[in-house]
Amino acid sequence: MNYRKWMLGLLVILLCLPMWSSGARAATLQITIELDGETLVSDVPPYITTSNVTMVPISVISKGLSAGVDWNQSTKAVTITKGDTVLKLTSGQQFAFVNETSVALETSVQIKQGRVMVPLRFVSEQLGLQVIWNQAAKHIALYSNVEPPQAADPQTPTLPVTPTVPTPSAPSIPSVPGTKTGKAMKGAWISTVFNLDWPSVSSASKADKQKQEFDSLLDKLKAVGFNAVFVQVRPSADSLYPSTLVPWSKVLTGTQDKDPGYDPLEYMVSAAHARGLEFHAWFNPFRATTDSSAATLASLASNHIVKTHPDWIVTSGGKKYINPGIPQARQSIIDTVMEVVNGYDIDGVHLDDYFYPSDSSFADDVAYQTYNSKAISSKENWRRDNINEFVHELGTEIHAAKPSVSYGISPFGVWRNKKTDSTGSDTTAGVSAYDNMYADVRTWIKEGWIDYVAPQIYWSLSFSAARYDKLVDWWVQEVADTNVELYIGQAAYKVGASDQSAEWQSGQQIINQLKYNEKYDEVGGSIMFRANDIVVRNPFGLASLLTFYNKS
């Protein structure tokens, strides 16, 4: 009898072991860090303070971020140097010096078990990196020279599948007989945020150098066969032109609202037209800042919207957003766009997918109660109506002022999944334009509010969660029998990137996608993200491949 009780007790213990071990793993889940897809090794585990600040040893800063680090034991101060940036943090002080300017800190240097620990987000952002924190995975992704995507790539759900079928590499797609290889639109996005494509950081306040750099970039793009550029003129509620409404962008001089000494937009439009290239002014509609660090907020000009209308601003996912639910806030953005439409000889107005953020909560309960004049019963539908109002009103003003100006939007590539909506695409994306960004693109197309749509189909021909070909098929059906042009947004930035899978380790992926586009007359061309990834980084000779394709 005692033997049976002993065996029963042992069986219970064995059955509980998996739960205990799983709980132990969850409790000891360590913070992981990567920079541009490469894992950074920390000789001691990072940790999170009671004020939710991630602390890392200075070795991560020196080895991982390639910054100079000097620790003064007597003053308990660490000096971090990279390029022209010098940071000084002292243990026990709730502020740091950034190039001799005092900046408030939540947590400064800490000494733990004899190791010098510093706040990772603060240091990284001061060195020009973007920081994305994944709470569930305890993972920090740092980005340099690249803007983090608005929405993460869709992930294939974990399902029991037997047998496992290997993911095929990108198929070679022949040109379709009877179709022309060259599509009308051959566009490239030129990013100015973080000085990605233009102007370079080293050209700050050097008008002649900025002009030379832009000329060189256009010459390279034209040589490849591009015929249009989509240039980011409003990266963070600021401008690359003299504006009476918003401050000068800091990408021109290093300081927001500092006059660069010339009109960059006027020069860029003229330079593009001189080469026979269309110039489309690209606006980030509702993004106010790229981060919400104390240093960034302190550096904002007095006429930046975050300071002039803090009641219009919502902080979400580490960024400041202009609240789309406030009519006056929406109109302020429309006024900014119209300043460019009326003042410059642009060929088009282009919006990206910065509407509501897809990856974080958005505190707009008060706006929902205050500005819901249509008595819309759900906040989700109210949000979509806000964006619809904005899209429609902006288009109306553009077309009334200059009917020749093309007006288009580049939404996230998945409108809705078929599982959620039977009329959606055959995809399993974890994020969709309609459900997460509240972008009702179908309505914009059917109502004819926009002249073209350029969905960002940034996935390969073999990516099962959101295959390029299936999404092109779906968008073709959406624009059928309408007057809305369809251009496909393509991910040149993924070619040769170290964090991408095998099918992107060749320029042929982009070529095969272009060949697939030839299948449809409804596809009027493509826009590639982004310029430097094609004609400067030029992975696997992508520029030559595109040149040959465009001339064939």
XYZ file of C-alpha atoms in Angstrom:
552
model
C 0.000 0.000 0.000
C 2.838 2.398 0.943
C 4.700 1.326 -2.205
C 1.722 2.298 -4.369
C 1.431 5.710 -2.665
C 5.160 6.267 -3.229
C 4.869 5.398 -6.939
C 1.802 7.649 -7.319
C 3.656 10.529 -5.711
C 6.647 10.021 -8.007
C 4.366 9.980 -11.047
C 2.797 13.321 -10.009
C 6.262 14.844 -9.610
C 7.362 13.611 -13.062
C 4.211 14.983 -14.676
C 4.750 18.390 -13.080
C 8.407 18.678 -14.129
C 7.656 20.080 -17.628
C 5.482 22.818 -16.121
C 8.089 23.681 -13.511
C 10.904 23.770 -16.066
C 8.796 25.867 -18.430
C 8.019 28.300 -15.647
C 11.659 28.447 -14.687
C 12.636 29.214 -18.275
C 10.033 31.983 -18.470
C 11.183 33.463 -15.201
C 14.845 33.449 -16.300
C 14.263 34.583 -19.883
C 17.251 36.805 -20.606
C 17.213 40.025 -22.561
C 18.685 39.637 -26.044
C 20.014 42.452 -28.206
C 20.691 42.753 -31.924
C 22.029 45.503 -34.178
C 20.769 45.471 -37.783
C 19.971 41.762 -37.444
C 23.300 40.780 -35.865
C 23.209 39.485 -32.281
C 25.223 41.507 -29.768
C 27.006 39.481 -27.101
C 26.888 40.731 -23.523
C 29.471 39.332 -21.092
C 26.971 39.785 -18.240
C 23.169 39.633 -18.530
C 21.378 42.948 -19.161
C 18.667 43.765 -16.642
C 15.675 46.069 -16.245
C 15.497 48.608 -13.421
C 12.397 49.319 -11.360
C 11.798 52.340 -13.634
C 11.794 50.057 -16.719
C 15.214 51.087 -18.018
C 17.333 48.381 -19.666
C 20.911 48.438 -18.379
C 23.846 46.867 -20.238
C 27.566 46.589 -19.496
C 29.793 49.151 -21.196
C 31.345 46.310 -23.223
C 28.126 46.174 -25.289
C 28.610 49.856 -26.117
C 32.298 49.537 -26.962
C 32.261 46.221 -28.826
C 28.692 46.029 -30.100
C 28.126 49.668 -31.021
C 31.789 50.390 -31.857
C 31.895 53.456 -29.614
C 34.805 54.681 -27.562
C 34.265 54.124 -23.823
C 36.305 55.555 -20.945
C 35.527 54.760 -17.310
C 36.887 57.020 -14.567
C 36.906 55.037 -11.342
C 37.571 58.035 -9.096
C 34.651 60.151 -10.384
C 32.418 57.141 -11.211
C 31.829 58.656 -14.656
C 31.767 57.032 -18.086
C 32.485 58.950 -21.296
C 31.153 57.482 -24.549
C 32.397 58.833 -27.872
C 31.339 58.075 -31.420
C 31.939 60.470 -34.304
C 31.037 63.973 -33.162
C 28.887 62.764 -30.262
C 30.271 62.753 -26.723
C 28.160 61.445 -23.828
C 29.118 61.694 -20.165
C 27.146 59.845 -17.484
C 28.020 59.850 -13.798
C 26.831 57.390 -11.165
C 24.224 58.940 -8.880
C 23.426 61.884 -11.175
C 19.979 62.061 -12.802
C 21.322 63.841 -15.862
C 23.938 63.294 -18.545
C 25.957 65.597 -20.743
C 25.439 65.252 -24.498
C 28.104 67.355 -26.229
C 28.211 69.467 -23.036
C 24.421 69.970 -22.970
C 22.673 68.656 -19.842
C 19.949 66.067 -20.539
C 17.677 64.519 -17.885
C 17.969 60.784 -17.187
C 15.655 58.286 -15.540
C 18.612 56.076 -14.626
C 22.302 56.878 -14.881
C 25.380 54.695 -14.460
C 25.034 51.786 -12.054
C 27.705 49.520 -10.641
C 26.468 45.954 -10.293
C 28.692 43.094 -9.174
C 31.704 45.162 -10.098
C 30.465 45.858 -13.654
C 29.716 49.303 -15.053
C 26.167 49.342 -16.481
C 24.620 52.099 -18.628
C 21.077 52.743 -19.944
C 20.942 51.146 -23.404
C 18.079 53.142 -24.961
C 19.496 56.514 -23.950
C 22.986 55.734 -25.205
C 21.773 54.098 -28.421
C 19.423 56.934 -29.371
C 22.092 59.543 -28.673
C 24.392 57.649 -31.067
C 21.731 57.814 -33.791
C 20.266 54.323 -33.461
C 16.589 53.432 -33.375
C 15.473 51.153 -30.523
C 12.578 48.673 -30.722
C 11.651 46.726 -27.564
C 9.729 43.441 -27.766
C 8.286 42.937 -24.292
C 7.075 39.372 -24.839
C 10.381 38.115 -26.203
C 12.547 40.376 -24.004
C 14.342 41.372 -27.191
C 15.855 44.700 -28.202
C 16.393 45.460 -31.885
C 18.700 48.348 -32.735
C 18.697 49.874 -36.210
C 21.390 51.988 -37.827
C 21.007 53.624 -41.240
C 17.568 52.136 -41.661
C 14.126 53.194 -40.589
C 12.351 50.443 -38.639
C 9.336 49.209 -40.544
C 5.946 50.555 -39.485
C 4.676 46.983 -39.258
C 6.709 43.845 -38.778
C 6.805 41.206 -41.470
C 3.918 38.754 -41.142
C 4.762 35.557 -39.325
C 3.513 32.169 -40.342
C 1.395 30.773 -37.471
C 2.720 27.695 -35.740
C 0.522 24.787 -36.781
C 1.093 21.023 -36.701
C 1.955 20.223 -40.309
C 3.001 16.778 -41.462
C 5.107 16.234 -43.427
C 7.260 19.346 -43.422
C 7.698 20.761 -46.894
C 10.891 22.776 -47.484
C 10.331 26.409 -48.420
C 11.258 26.779 -52.084
C 13.697 29.382 -53.262
C 12.489 32.150 -55.536
C 11.287 30.584 -58.785
C 12.595 31.821 -62.107
C 9.662 33.474 -63.824
C 9.867 33.965 -67.585
C 8.477 37.065 -69.224
C 4.874 36.617 -70.288
C 4.576 36.390 -74.102
C 2.833 39.333 -75.667
C 3.478 41.718 -72.779
C 5.953 44.574 -72.619
C 8.791 44.426 -70.127
C 8.768 48.136 -69.382
C 5.995 49.428 -67.142
C 5.131 53.125 -67.083
C 6.133 53.844 -63.455
C 9.710 53.072 -62.461
C 9.990 54.884 -59.171
C 12.385 54.938 -56.232
C 11.773 56.208 -52.710
C 14.419 58.638 -51.421
C 14.426 58.675 -47.615
C 15.626 61.760 -45.782
C 14.714 60.702 -42.228
C 17.898 59.825 -40.280
C 19.800 61.105 -43.374
C 19.300 57.679 -44.951
C 19.483 58.395 -48.689
C 19.973 62.162 -48.731
C 21.448 64.436 -47.516
C 24.467 62.840 -45.861
C 25.254 63.709 -42.252
C 28.605 65.112 -43.379
C 26.854 67.615 -45.666
C 25.053 69.398 -42.802
C 24.726 73.135 -43.564
C 26.746 72.672 -46.781
C 24.324 73.628 -49.540
C 26.733 72.982 -52.419
C 27.581 69.508 -51.140
C 23.910 68.642 -50.654
C 23.122 69.729 -54.199
C 26.033 67.694 -55.582
C 24.930 64.628 -53.627
C 21.371 64.908 -54.917
C 22.535 65.388 -58.507
C 24.730 62.303 -58.214
C 21.890 60.223 -56.775
C 19.526 61.252 -59.569
C 22.141 60.526 -62.238
C 22.641 57.021 -60.866
C 18.901 56.338 -60.682
C 18.321 57.617 -64.208
C 21.174 55.460 -65.533
C 19.481 52.372 -64.084
C 16.216 53.295 -65.808
C 14.143 54.957 -63.090
C 11.811 57.700 -64.269
C 10.366 59.008 -60.991
C 11.566 59.812 -57.480
C 9.438 59.940 -54.337
C 11.327 62.227 -51.970
C 10.516 62.463 -48.259
C 9.853 66.168 -47.643
C 8.024 65.833 -44.298
C 9.852 63.171 -42.251
C 8.803 64.223 -38.728
C 6.219 67.008 -38.829
C 8.943 69.255 -40.261
C 10.008 70.289 -43.751
C 12.749 70.277 -46.365
C 11.533 73.614 -47.693
C 10.908 77.061 -46.173
C 7.539 76.733 -44.457
C 5.341 79.166 -42.583
C 3.694 76.258 -40.756
C 6.374 73.793 -39.631
C 10.102 73.978 -38.740
C 13.024 73.129 -40.986
C 14.025 69.465 -40.741
C 17.173 68.750 -38.762
C 18.449 66.422 -41.511
C 19.617 69.528 -43.408
C 21.765 71.139 -40.718
C 21.752 68.859 -37.680
C 19.488 71.302 -35.843
C 15.753 71.570 -36.275
C 14.494 74.888 -37.700
C 17.964 76.040 -38.723
C 17.862 77.603 -42.209
C 20.106 75.632 -44.610
C 20.669 78.724 -46.738
C 18.697 77.608 -49.780
C 15.398 75.983 -50.766
C 16.162 72.238 -51.035
C 12.742 71.342 -52.427
C 12.939 73.935 -55.192
C 16.380 72.622 -56.115
C 15.308 68.963 -56.051
C 12.238 69.517 -58.233
C 14.312 71.443 -60.767
C 17.090 68.831 -60.768
C 14.621 65.982 -61.291
C 12.795 67.720 -64.130
C 16.085 68.625 -65.824
C 16.748 64.883 -66.083
C 13.265 63.995 -67.254
C 12.309 62.474 -63.905
C 8.962 62.954 -62.183
C 9.150 64.431 -58.690
C 6.628 63.231 -56.096
C 6.628 64.923 -52.680
C 6.436 62.209 -50.007
C 4.794 63.073 -46.678
C 4.704 61.102 -43.416
C 1.183 62.206 -42.447
C 0.692 61.574 -38.714
C 4.183 60.918 -37.366
C 5.398 63.800 -35.216
C 8.733 62.392 -33.994
C 10.770 59.252 -34.634
C 11.251 58.698 -30.902
C 10.206 60.248 -27.612
C 13.530 60.423 -25.788
C 14.220 63.398 -23.554
C 17.030 64.528 -25.846
C 14.797 64.491 -28.933
C 11.993 66.382 -27.236
C 14.437 68.961 -25.895
C 15.817 69.517 -29.396
C 12.416 70.240 -30.986
C 11.919 73.748 -32.317
C 9.454 76.046 -30.550
C 7.114 75.898 -33.571
C 7.062 72.094 -33.773
C 3.568 70.677 -33.356
C 4.562 68.693 -30.254
C 5.196 72.031 -28.515
C 2.529 74.216 -30.130
C -0.293 71.666 -29.787
C 0.577 69.083 -27.114
C -3.165 68.368 -26.861
C -3.026 66.932 -30.397
C -0.181 64.515 -29.589
C -0.300 60.861 -28.527
C 2.796 58.889 -27.513
C 2.741 55.351 -28.860
C 5.468 52.776 -29.397
C 8.214 55.225 -28.509
C 7.079 57.811 -31.086
C 4.919 60.922 -30.973
C 1.877 60.865 -33.259
C -0.539 63.564 -34.335
C -3.972 62.310 -33.268
C -6.061 61.580 -36.406
C -9.220 61.813 -34.320
C -8.961 65.590 -33.910
C -10.334 67.446 -36.966
C -8.109 70.500 -36.468
C -5.048 68.270 -36.275
C -5.973 66.567 -39.551
C -6.503 69.948 -41.202
C -3.080 71.135 -40.049
C -1.485 68.296 -42.000
C -3.607 69.062 -45.063
C -2.512 72.715 -44.837
C 1.126 71.619 -44.760
C 0.691 69.465 -47.874
C -1.152 72.220 -49.707
C 1.688 74.634 -48.954
C 3.843 72.412 -51.157
C 1.170 71.801 -53.807
C 0.624 75.529 -54.257
C 4.265 76.546 -53.976
C 6.147 74.011 -56.090
C 5.997 72.393 -59.527
C 5.665 68.868 -58.157
C 4.207 65.986 -60.146
C 2.571 64.246 -57.230
C 1.706 64.084 -53.538
C 2.588 60.775 -51.918
C 1.616 59.468 -48.464
C 3.073 56.423 -46.754
C 1.372 54.224 -44.129
C 1.896 56.405 -41.047
C -1.740 56.579 -39.976
C -2.473 54.827 -36.682
C 0.461 52.765 -35.337
C 0.031 49.034 -35.832
C 2.283 47.743 -33.081
C 1.242 49.609 -29.923
C -1.734 51.029 -28.057
C -3.070 54.482 -28.878
C -4.618 56.596 -26.126
C -7.511 58.359 -27.872
C -10.486 57.713 -25.577
C -10.992 61.418 -24.941
C -10.879 62.265 -28.643
C -13.378 59.470 -29.363
C -15.826 60.944 -26.865
C -15.217 64.544 -27.960
C -15.070 64.314 -31.755
C -17.516 61.521 -32.572
C -20.132 63.752 -34.208
C -21.368 60.866 -36.374
C -22.066 58.768 -33.253
C -20.029 55.859 -34.637
C -20.584 52.936 -32.291
C -17.087 51.423 -32.233
C -13.747 53.140 -31.815
C -12.286 50.986 -34.596
C -14.826 52.229 -37.150
C -14.413 55.788 -35.836
C -10.664 55.567 -36.407
C -11.186 54.317 -39.960
C -13.630 57.154 -40.559
C -11.032 59.663 -39.335
C -8.510 58.406 -41.875
C -11.186 58.293 -44.590
C -12.078 61.915 -43.878
C -8.414 62.901 -44.071
C -7.739 61.005 -47.321
C -10.885 62.362 -48.991
C -10.450 65.986 -47.871
C -6.783 66.101 -48.858
C -7.540 64.690 -52.301
C -10.345 67.193 -52.812
C -8.066 70.126 -52.003
C -5.208 68.844 -54.167
C -7.396 68.254 -57.209
C -9.153 71.608 -56.808
C -5.848 73.482 -56.676
C -3.896 71.528 -59.303
C -5.807 68.795 -61.163
C -2.579 67.676 -62.851
C -0.934 66.680 -59.565
C -1.126 62.934 -58.937
C -2.275 61.906 -55.456
C -1.434 58.465 -54.134
C -0.895 56.412 -50.998
C 1.399 53.490 -50.185
C -0.372 51.315 -47.595
C 0.844 48.183 -45.832
C 0.743 45.328 -48.345
C -1.972 43.238 -46.661
C -5.414 44.851 -46.556
C -7.097 41.973 -44.670
C -6.520 38.227 -44.423
C -9.024 35.848 -45.986
C -9.547 34.193 -42.595
C -10.800 37.532 -41.194
C -12.661 38.647 -44.320
C -13.606 36.279 -47.139
C -12.785 39.047 -49.628
C -9.284 39.500 -48.224
C -6.028 38.096 -49.568
C -4.832 34.507 -49.197
C -2.383 35.475 -46.446
C -1.850 34.887 -42.730
C -0.350 38.235 -41.743
C -0.425 39.178 -38.078
C -1.027 42.806 -39.076
C -3.300 44.299 -41.713
C -3.880 47.811 -43.028
C -7.620 47.735 -42.276
C -7.543 46.173 -38.801
C -4.333 47.603 -37.336
C -3.619 50.895 -39.119
C -7.309 51.645 -39.683
C -6.591 52.302 -43.359
C -9.738 51.465 -45.329
C -7.886 51.335 -48.658
C -10.716 49.547 -50.444
C -13.000 52.531 -49.863
C -10.375 54.972 -51.134
C -10.087 52.975 -54.348
C -13.790 52.365 -54.940
C -14.680 55.990 -54.239
C -11.887 57.267 -56.490
C -10.426 59.490 -53.760
C -6.857 58.694 -54.844
C -5.203 58.536 -58.251
C -3.002 55.537 -57.490
C -2.295 52.998 -54.780
C 1.176 51.550 -54.158
C 0.894 48.688 -51.635
C 4.143 47.791 -49.895
C 4.475 44.140 -50.908
C 7.794 43.639 -49.193
C 7.849 39.827 -49.206
C 9.254 37.198 -51.511
C 7.575 34.908 -54.012
C 8.037 32.017 -51.565
C 7.123 33.627 -48.228
C 4.129 31.535 -47.200
C 2.526 34.041 -44.780
C 2.282 36.762 -47.426
C 3.448 35.679 -50.857
C 4.276 38.433 -53.320
C 2.390 36.865 -56.213
C -0.781 36.244 -54.208
C -0.819 39.824 -52.996
C -0.254 41.252 -56.464
C -3.187 39.088 -57.668
C -5.382 40.507 -54.897
C -4.517 44.160 -55.483
C -5.075 43.752 -59.220
C -8.626 42.636 -58.465
C -9.130 45.665 -56.191
C -8.283 48.244 -58.862
C -10.068 46.404 -61.682
C -12.784 48.542 -63.333
C -11.675 51.669 -61.448
C -9.673 54.723 -62.485
C -7.073 54.097 -59.775
C -3.588 53.131 -60.975
C -1.719 50.283 -59.257
C 2.008 50.514 -58.573
C 3.719 47.810 -56.520
C 6.032 48.780 -53.668
C 9.078 46.468 -53.715
C 11.699 45.780 -51.030
C 15.075 46.452 -52.627
C 16.355 47.064 -49.088
C 16.031 43.352 -48.304
C 18.341 42.191 -51.092
C 21.602 41.002 -49.553
C 20.600 42.057 -46.027
C 22.194 39.849 -43.370
C 18.913 39.350 -41.516
C 17.027 38.104 -44.582
C 16.480 34.523 -45.728
C 18.081 32.770 -48.691
C 15.688 33.978 -51.371
C 16.840 37.565 -50.736
C 20.519 36.711 -51.170
C 20.264 37.449 -54.857
C 19.010 40.330 -56.938
C 17.004 37.853 -58.979
C 14.175 38.016 -56.423
C 13.395 41.596 -57.483
C 13.709 40.747 -61.180
C 11.334 37.794 -60.816
C 8.847 40.054 -59.072
C 9.047 42.555 -61.917
C 8.463 39.748 -64.391
C 5.429 38.652 -62.414
C 4.048 42.199 -62.617
C 4.105 41.862 -66.412
C 1.277 39.362 -66.126
C -1.224 42.166 -65.519
C -2.070 45.261 -67.528
C -3.514 46.665 -64.276
C -0.008 46.889 -62.769
C 1.250 50.249 -63.981
C 4.765 49.871 -62.603
C 6.577 49.774 -59.297
C 8.287 51.904 -56.656
C 11.362 50.516 -54.899
C 12.436 51.123 -51.329
C 14.950 52.639 -51.258
C 17.366 54.564 -53.516
C 20.701 53.938 -51.759
C 19.989 50.226 -51.450
C 19.940 50.062 -55.238
C 22.559 52.471 -56.567
C 24.898 52.884 -53.571
C 24.873 49.602 -51.631
C 24.076 47.748 -54.888
C 23.918 44.199 -53.437
C 24.746 41.375 -55.871
C 24.874 43.885 -58.716
C 21.188 44.777 -58.329
C 21.659 48.062 -60.203
C 23.100 46.232 -63.222
C 20.303 43.659 -63.148
C 17.695 46.416 -63.119
C 19.501 48.320 -65.878
C 19.455 45.231 -68.097
C 15.805 44.529 -67.261
C 14.702 48.098 -67.958
C 16.445 48.128 -71.342
C 15.200 44.734 -72.499
